[in-house]
Coordinates of C-alpha atoms in Angstrom, one line a residue:
X1 CA -80.0 23.6 -69.7
X2 CA -81.4 24.0 -65.7
X3 CA -82.0 20.2 -66.4
X4 CA -78.7 19.2 -67.1
X5 CA -77.0 20.9 -64.4
X6 CA -79.3 19.8 -62.0
X7 CA -79.1 16.0 -62.7
X8 CA -77.1 13.8 -60.7
X9 CA -74.7 12.3 -63.3
X10 CA -73.7 16.3 -63.7
X11 CA -73.3 16.4 -60.1
X12 CA -71.2 13.4 -60.1
X13 CA -68.7 14.4 -62.8
X14 CA -68.2 18.0 -61.1
X15 CA -67.0 16.1 -57.5
X16 CA -64.6 14.0 -60.0
X17 CA -63.3 17.1 -61.0
X18 CA -63.0 18.8 -57.7
X19 CA -61.1 15.9 -56.8
X20 CA -58.6 15.5 -58.8
X21 CA -57.8 19.2 -58.9
X22 CA -57.0 18.7 -55.1
X23 CA -54.6 15.7 -55.3
X24 CA -52.7 17.5 -57.7
X25 CA -52.6 20.3 -55.3
X26 CA -51.1 18.0 -52.7
X27 CA -48.9 15.8 -54.6
X28 CA -47.8 18.1 -56.7
X29 CA -43.9 18.6 -55.4
X30 CA -43.4 14.2 -55.7
X31 CA -45.0 14.5 -59.2
X32 CA -42.3 16.7 -60.5
X33 CA -39.1 14.9 -58.6
X34 CA -40.7 12.1 -60.2
X35 CA -41.1 13.5 -63.7
X36 CA -37.0 14.6 -63.0
X37 CA -36.1 11.1 -62.1
X38 CA -37.6 9.9 -64.8
X39 CA -35.7 12.9 -67.3
X40 CA -32.1 12.3 -65.6
X41 CA -32.3 8.5 -63.4
X42 CA -28.3 8.1 -63.1
X43 CA -28.0 11.9 -60.8
X44 CA -26.8 11.3 -57.4
X45 CA -26.5 13.3 -54.8
X46 CA -24.2 12.4 -51.3
X47 CA -22.2 13.7 -48.4
X48 CA -18.4 12.3 -48.4
X49 CA -17.5 12.9 -44.4
X50 CA -14.3 13.1 -42.7
X51 CA -11.9 13.3 -45.5
X52 CA -8.2 13.8 -44.1
X53 CA -7.0 17.7 -45.0
X54 CA -3.5 17.2 -45.9
X55 CA -1.4 20.8 -46.0
X56 CA 1.6 22.1 -48.0
X57 CA 4.3 24.0 -46.2
X58 CA 7.8 24.2 -45.6
X59 CA 7.9 21.9 -42.7
X60 CA 11.5 22.1 -42.0
X61 CA 11.8 25.7 -41.1
X62 CA 7.8 26.4 -40.2
X63 CA 5.0 25.1 -37.7
X64 CA 1.3 25.2 -38.9
X65 CA -1.1 25.4 -36.7
X66 CA -5.0 25.8 -36.9
X67 CA -5.9 23.2 -39.4
X68 CA -8.8 20.8 -39.0
X69 CA -7.8 17.3 -39.3
X70 CA -10.6 16.4 -41.9
X71 CA -13.2 18.3 -43.9
X72 CA -16.8 17.0 -45.0
X73 CA -17.8 16.9 -49.4
X74 CA -20.9 17.2 -51.0
X75 CA -20.7 15.4 -54.5
X76 CA -23.5 15.8 -57.3
X77 CA -23.5 13.6 -60.5
X78 CA -23.7 10.5 -62.3
X79 CA -24.7 7.8 -59.8
X80 CA -21.5 6.0 -61.9
X81 CA -19.1 8.5 -61.0
X82 CA -20.6 9.1 -57.5
X83 CA -20.2 5.8 -55.7
X84 CA -16.9 5.2 -56.9
X85 CA -15.4 8.3 -55.5
X86 CA -17.1 7.9 -52.0
X87 CA -16.0 4.4 -51.9
X88 CA -12.0 4.7 -53.3
X89 CA -11.6 8.1 -52.1
X90 CA -8.7 8.3 -54.3
X91 CA -9.2 12.1 -54.7
X92 CA -6.9 14.9 -52.7
X93 CA -8.3 17.3 -50.1
X94 CA -5.5 20.1 -49.2
X95 CA -4.3 23.5 -48.6
X96 CA -1.3 24.9 -50.1
X97 CA 0.7 26.9 -47.7
X98 CA 4.3 27.3 -49.7
X99 CA 3.7 31.2 -50.7
X100 CA 2.1 31.8 -47.2
X101 CA 4.6 34.3 -44.9
X102 CA 4.5 34.2 -40.8
X103 CA 1.8 34.9 -39.5
X104 CA -2.5 33.9 -39.3
X105 CA -3.6 33.8 -42.7
X106 CA -7.5 32.2 -44.0
X107 CA -6.6 30.4 -47.0
X108 CA -9.0 27.9 -49.1
X109 CA -9.0 24.0 -49.0
X110 CA -8.7 22.4 -52.5
X111 CA -9.3 19.5 -53.9
X112 CA -7.6 17.6 -56.9
X113 CA -7.5 14.3 -58.2
X114 CA -11.7 14.1 -58.7
X115 CA -13.8 13.6 -61.7
X116 CA -14.7 17.2 -63.5
X117 CA -18.2 15.8 -63.9
X118 CA -18.9 16.2 -60.4
X119 CA -19.6 19.1 -58.1
X120 CA -18.1 19.5 -54.9
X121 CA -18.6 21.6 -52.2
X122 CA -16.1 21.9 -49.6
X123 CA -17.0 22.4 -45.9
X124 CA -15.3 24.3 -44.7
X125 CA -14.2 26.1 -47.3
X126 CA -12.0 28.4 -46.1
X127 CA -9.6 27.5 -43.0
X128 CA -7.6 30.1 -40.6
X129 CA -4.0 29.2 -39.9
X130 CA -1.1 30.3 -37.8
X131 CA 1.7 29.9 -39.8
X132 CA 5.6 30.0 -37.3
X133 CA 8.9 29.4 -37.2
X134 CA 10.1 26.3 -36.2
X135 CA 12.4 26.0 -33.1
X136 CA 14.4 23.3 -31.6
X137 CA 15.9 23.5 -27.9
X138 CA 17.8 20.7 -25.7
X139 CA 16.0 20.2 -22.1
X140 CA 16.9 18.1 -19.7
X141 CA 14.5 15.5 -18.3
X142 CA 13.2 15.7 -14.8
X143 CA 12.4 11.6 -14.2
X144 CA 9.6 10.7 -11.6
X145 CA 8.2 7.9 -9.8
X146 CA 5.2 6.9 -7.7
X147 CA 7.0 6.1 -4.4
X148 CA 3.6 4.8 -3.1
X149 CA 5.2 1.4 -4.9
X150 CA 8.0 1.2 -2.2
X151 CA 7.4 -2.2 -0.5
X152 CA 7.4 -1.3 3.0
X153 CA 10.1 -0.2 5.1
X154 CA 11.9 0.5 1.0
X155 CA 13.2 3.8 0.4
X156 CA 14.6 5.2 -3.0
X157 CA 18.0 6.0 -2.9
X158 CA 18.1 7.5 -6.5
X159 CA 16.2 8.1 -9.5
X160 CA 17.8 8.7 -13.2
X161 CA 16.9 8.8 -17.0
X162 CA 18.8 8.1 -19.8
X163 CA 19.6 9.9 -21.4
X164 CA 19.7 13.0 -19.9
X165 CA 18.1 15.4 -22.2
X166 CA 15.8 15.7 -25.3
X167 CA 15.3 18.2 -28.0
X168 CA 11.8 19.5 -28.2
X169 CA 11.0 20.9 -31.7
X170 CA 7.7 23.2 -32.1
X171 CA 6.5 26.5 -32.8
X172 CA 8.7 29.3 -31.1
X173 CA 5.5 30.6 -29.1
X174 CA 5.3 26.5 -28.2
X175 CA 8.4 26.3 -26.9
X176 CA 8.6 29.9 -24.5
X177 CA 5.7 28.1 -23.1
X178 CA 7.8 24.6 -21.7
X179 CA 7.8 24.3 -17.9
X180 CA 8.4 20.3 -16.9
X181 CA 9.7 17.8 -19.0
X182 CA 9.2 14.3 -17.4
X183 CA 9.5 11.3 -17.6
X184 CA 7.3 9.0 -15.0
X185 CA 8.6 5.2 -14.1
X186 CA 5.0 3.6 -15.2
X187 CA 5.4 0.2 -13.0
X188 CA 2.5 -2.3 -11.5
X189 CA 3.4 -4.0 -8.2
X190 CA 5.7 -3.1 -5.1
X191 CA 9.0 -1.9 -6.1
X192 CA 11.6 -4.1 -3.7
X193 CA 14.7 -4.1 -5.9
X194 CA 16.5 -1.7 -8.2
X195 CA 14.0 -1.4 -11.4
X196 CA 14.4 0.0 -15.1
X197 CA 11.6 0.7 -17.4
X198 CA 11.2 2.8 -20.4
X199 CA 8.9 5.9 -20.2
X200 CA 7.1 8.6 -22.3
X201 CA 8.6 11.9 -22.3
X202 CA 5.8 14.6 -21.6
X203 CA 6.4 18.1 -22.4
X204 CA 4.2 20.8 -20.3
X205 CA 3.3 23.9 -19.5
X206 CA 2.9 25.8 -16.1
X207 CA -0.7 24.4 -15.9
X208 CA 0.7 21.2 -16.6
X209 CA -1.5 21.5 -20.1
X210 CA 0.2 19.1 -22.6
X211 CA 2.4 20.7 -25.2
X212 CA 1.9 19.8 -29.0
X213 CA 5.5 19.3 -30.1
X214 CA 7.9 16.9 -31.0
X215 CA 10.6 15.0 -28.8
X216 CA 13.5 13.7 -29.9
X217 CA 13.7 10.9 -28.3
X218 CA 10.0 10.5 -27.3
X219 CA 10.9 7.5 -25.0
X220 CA 13.8 7.4 -22.6
X221 CA 14.8 4.9 -20.1
X222 CA 14.0 5.7 -16.0
X223 CA 15.8 3.6 -13.3
X224 CA 14.9 4.0 -9.8
X225 CA 17.3 2.6 -7.6
X226 CA 16.1 1.1 -3.8
X227 CA 17.6 0.4 -0.6
X228 CA 16.3 -0.8 2.8
X229 CA 17.8 0.6 6.0
X230 CA 18.6 -1.5 9.0
X231 CA 19.6 -1.0 12.1
X232 CA 21.5 -2.9 15.0
X233 CA 19.5 -2.8 18.7
X234 CA 19.3 -4.6 21.7
X235 CA 16.5 -6.9 22.6
X236 CA 14.7 -6.4 25.9
X237 CA 12.6 -9.2 27.6
X238 CA 8.8 -8.4 28.2
X239 CA 7.7 -9.8 31.1
X240 CA 3.5 -10.6 31.2
X241 CA 2.0 -12.1 34.2
X242 CA 3.4 -13.7 37.4
X243 CA 4.8 -17.2 38.2
X244 CA 2.7 -19.6 40.0
X245 CA 2.5 -19.1 44.1
X246 CA 5.7 -20.9 45.4
X247 CA 8.1 -19.7 42.5
X248 CA 10.9 -17.1 42.2
X249 CA 12.5 -15.8 39.5
X250 CA 16.2 -16.1 39.9
X251 CA 17.5 -14.7 36.3
X252 CA 16.9 -14.2 32.4
X253 CA 18.8 -14.1 29.8
X254 CA 18.2 -13.6 26.1
X255 CA 20.3 -15.0 23.0
X256 CA 21.4 -13.1 20.9
X257 CA 21.7 -10.0 22.7
X258 CA 21.0 -8.2 19.3
X259 CA 19.0 -8.4 16.4
X260 CA 19.3 -6.5 12.9
X261 CA 15.9 -4.4 12.2
X262 CA 15.5 -3.7 8.3
X263 CA 12.8 -0.5 7.1
X264 CA 12.3 3.1 6.1
X265 CA 15.3 5.5 8.4
X266 CA 12.7 7.6 9.9
X267 CA 11.3 4.7 11.9
X268 CA 14.9 3.1 12.6
X269 CA 15.6 6.4 14.5
X270 CA 13.4 5.7 16.4
X271 CA 13.4 2.3 17.8
X272 CA 16.0 1.8 20.4
X273 CA 15.1 -2.0 21.1
X274 CA 13.2 -4.8 20.0
X275 CA 10.8 -6.6 22.7
X276 CA 10.9 -10.7 23.5
X277 CA 7.8 -11.3 25.5
X278 CA 7.5 -13.8 28.0
X279 CA 4.4 -15.0 29.9
X280 CA 5.4 -15.7 33.5
X281 CA 2.2 -17.5 34.0
X282 CA 3.4 -20.1 32.4
X283 CA 7.1 -20.8 34.0
X284 CA 6.5 -23.7 35.9
X285 CA 10.4 -24.7 36.0
X286 CA 14.0 -23.9 34.5
X287 CA 12.9 -23.1 30.9
X288 CA 14.6 -22.0 27.2
X289 CA 11.7 -20.9 25.0
X290 CA 12.2 -19.4 21.1
X291 CA 10.1 -16.2 20.7
X292 CA 9.5 -14.3 17.8
X293 CA 10.2 -10.4 18.0
X294 CA 7.1 -8.1 16.6
X295 CA 7.9 -5.2 14.6
X296 CA 5.9 -1.9 14.2
X297 CA 4.6 -0.2 10.9
X298 CA 7.1 0.9 8.7
X299 CA 9.7 -1.9 9.9
X300 CA 9.8 -5.0 6.9
X301 CA 11.9 -7.2 8.5
X302 CA 14.0 -8.0 11.7
X303 CA 17.2 -11.2 11.9
X304 CA 17.0 -13.2 13.5
X305 CA 13.6 -13.0 13.5
X306 CA 13.2 -15.2 17.1
X307 CA 15.2 -15.4 19.7
X308 CA 15.8 -17.8 22.5
X309 CA 15.1 -16.4 26.3
X310 CA 16.2 -18.2 29.3
X311 CA 14.6 -18.8 32.5
X312 CA 15.5 -20.0 35.6
X313 CA 13.2 -20.2 38.8
X314 CA 13.5 -21.4 42.3
X315 CA 10.9 -23.7 43.4
X316 CA 12.1 -24.0 46.3
X317 CA 10.1 -22.5 49.5
X318 CA 11.7 -21.7 53.2
X319 CA 9.4 -21.8 56.3
X320 CA 10.8 -21.0 60.0
X321 CA 8.7 -22.8 62.8
X322 CA 9.3 -20.9 66.5
X323 CA 9.0 -22.5 69.5
X324 CA 9.0 -26.1 69.7
X325 CA 9.5 -27.5 72.7
X326 CA 12.2 -29.8 74.2
X327 CA 11.6 -32.7 75.6
X328 CA 14.1 -33.8 78.7
X329 CA 14.4 -37.6 79.7
X330 CA 15.7 -39.7 81.6
X331 CA 16.5 -37.4 85.0
X332 CA 16.7 -39.3 88.0
X333 CA 13.6 -38.7 90.5
X334 CA 15.6 -36.8 93.4
X335 CA 16.5 -34.1 90.7
X336 CA 14.9 -31.6 88.9
X337 CA 16.0 -29.4 85.8
X338 CA 16.1 -26.1 84.6
X339 CA 16.8 -24.8 81.3
X340 CA 19.1 -22.1 81.2
X341 CA 19.1 -21.2 77.9
X342 CA 17.4 -20.9 75.5
X343 CA 15.1 -19.0 78.1
X344 CA 12.1 -19.9 77.0
X345 CA 13.1 -23.7 76.9
X346 CA 11.8 -23.7 73.2
X347 CA 14.0 -23.9 69.8
X348 CA 13.1 -22.8 66.3
X349 CA 13.3 -24.4 62.9
X350 CA 13.8 -23.1 59.4
X351 CA 12.9 -25.4 57.2
X352 CA 13.6 -25.8 52.9
X353 CA 11.8 -27.9 50.3
X354 CA 9.3 -28.0 47.6
X355 CA 6.9 -25.2 48.3
X356 CA 4.1 -27.7 48.7
X357 CA 5.6 -29.8 51.3
X358 CA 6.9 -27.3 53.3
X359 CA 3.8 -25.5 53.7
X360 CA 2.4 -28.5 55.4
X361 CA 5.1 -29.4 58.1
X362 CA 3.7 -27.8 61.9
X363 CA 5.4 -28.1 65.2
X364 CA 3.9 -31.3 66.0
X365 CA 6.3 -33.1 63.0
X366 CA 9.4 -32.7 65.6
X367 CA 10.3 -34.4 68.5
X368 CA 13.3 -32.8 70.5
X369 CA 14.4 -35.0 73.3
X370 CA 17.4 -34.3 75.7
X371 CA 18.9 -37.2 77.4
X372 CA 19.4 -35.9 81.2
X373 CA 19.9 -39.7 82.1
X374 CA 22.7 -39.7 85.0
X375 CA 23.9 -36.5 85.1
X376 CA 24.4 -34.8 88.7
X377 CA 23.6 -31.8 89.9
X378 CA 25.3 -28.4 88.5
X379 CA 25.1 -27.2 84.8
X380 CA 25.4 -29.2 81.9
X381 CA 25.8 -28.8 78.0
X382 CA 22.9 -31.2 76.5
X383 CA 22.9 -32.3 72.9
X384 CA 19.3 -32.2 71.6
X385 CA 18.2 -35.3 70.1
X386 CA 15.8 -34.2 67.3
X387 CA 13.9 -36.2 64.7
X388 CA 11.8 -34.0 61.9
X389 CA 10.5 -34.2 58.7
X390 CA 12.2 -36.5 55.9
X391 CA 10.9 -34.7 53.0
X392 CA 12.4 -31.0 53.4
X393 CA 15.6 -29.9 54.3
X394 CA 15.4 -28.4 58.4
X395 CA 18.4 -26.5 60.9
X396 CA 17.5 -25.9 64.6
X397 CA 18.4 -22.5 66.2
X398 CA 20.9 -24.3 68.1
X399 CA 21.8 -27.8 69.0
X400 CA 22.4 -27.8 72.7
X401 CA 20.4 -26.4 75.3
X402 CA 22.5 -25.2 78.7
X403 CA 20.8 -26.8 82.0
X404 CA 20.9 -26.9 85.5
X405 CA 20.5 -30.0 87.6
X406 CA 19.6 -29.9 91.4
X407 CA 18.5 -31.8 93.4
X408 CA 14.7 -31.5 95.0
X409 CA 13.6 -29.7 97.9
X410 CA 12.2 -32.2 100.3
X411 CA 12.5 -30.5 103.3
X412 CA 8.3 -29.5 103.2

């Protein structure tokens, strides 16, 4: 016997048995499942999620809250029934509140029209609901719109809604929470004309939370009426720069003298005049130019958009030359003369003409002669024979001079 136990074959058999026992202990669960499936190969277990939950109650007089919208089912049974049930979902899951009074209740979730060969578990099995009296009240709608959508310069003249009221139906505690009933105009782009759009009515509590109530009608028409206020103001000419040298400004006039500006009333109230700006440095002669009228922020239109500014200038220069000497001629040799007036024996000249020409003229450009030929001793009024520049207008301070002629003293 000892020899047998010590043989290598004995040891191999014992090792094989031990390995088999270890395999069975590790895979026992899988072996058991395989055996079960072999005995009932058509059984199936599955989950059906998000099954709609229906509710039966007196919907004309009551309001129910607290119900989940869907529930989940687990079904166990023949595979031939489980799969079509999951696919078709031709069963009905519901809670029946017809015999439940006003208040809070815990009620079972039930299922109907499902095969009795299936084991069904509903999750949740019970739900807590609140049953309240249904109340209907009428509320005035408050229309709204985003004033930021108004085009520049436009103002809302009026905001209206049609119909003016809606009927709101819900649980009494919800109706009591109503603080605002609003209809907001939803529009894209800028508003520069009267607009009417359909708007959804929203019922809100004091915290602006939306309340789950029935609204009739759910949509209303909101109309916003807009205007573009205007004002007539005078036009003033604003001068910039200086006229070129030698040019003087005679007059400036604008046509028309007033303009109509359009924009927000608060901006119009600050406008006393519009300005037409001109650059005098570019004016060298009488001219009429078209000048656009500028607008400040908050204004959107001006009529007319530009005005005509008439500018009259004087390019004539005036200059005075003093002390132009007189030159007597033709006096007999035995006589001598004395200029009595003017006392200094010289006259002045006043020049008028184009600025450039006037500036170049000097006293040397004049020749003022006195013709004394044939005059006897005594006082005489002698005309000035004047020759001067031809490209300007000029006049002398006097046309005649008074001289005295006497014989030369030869006693020496």
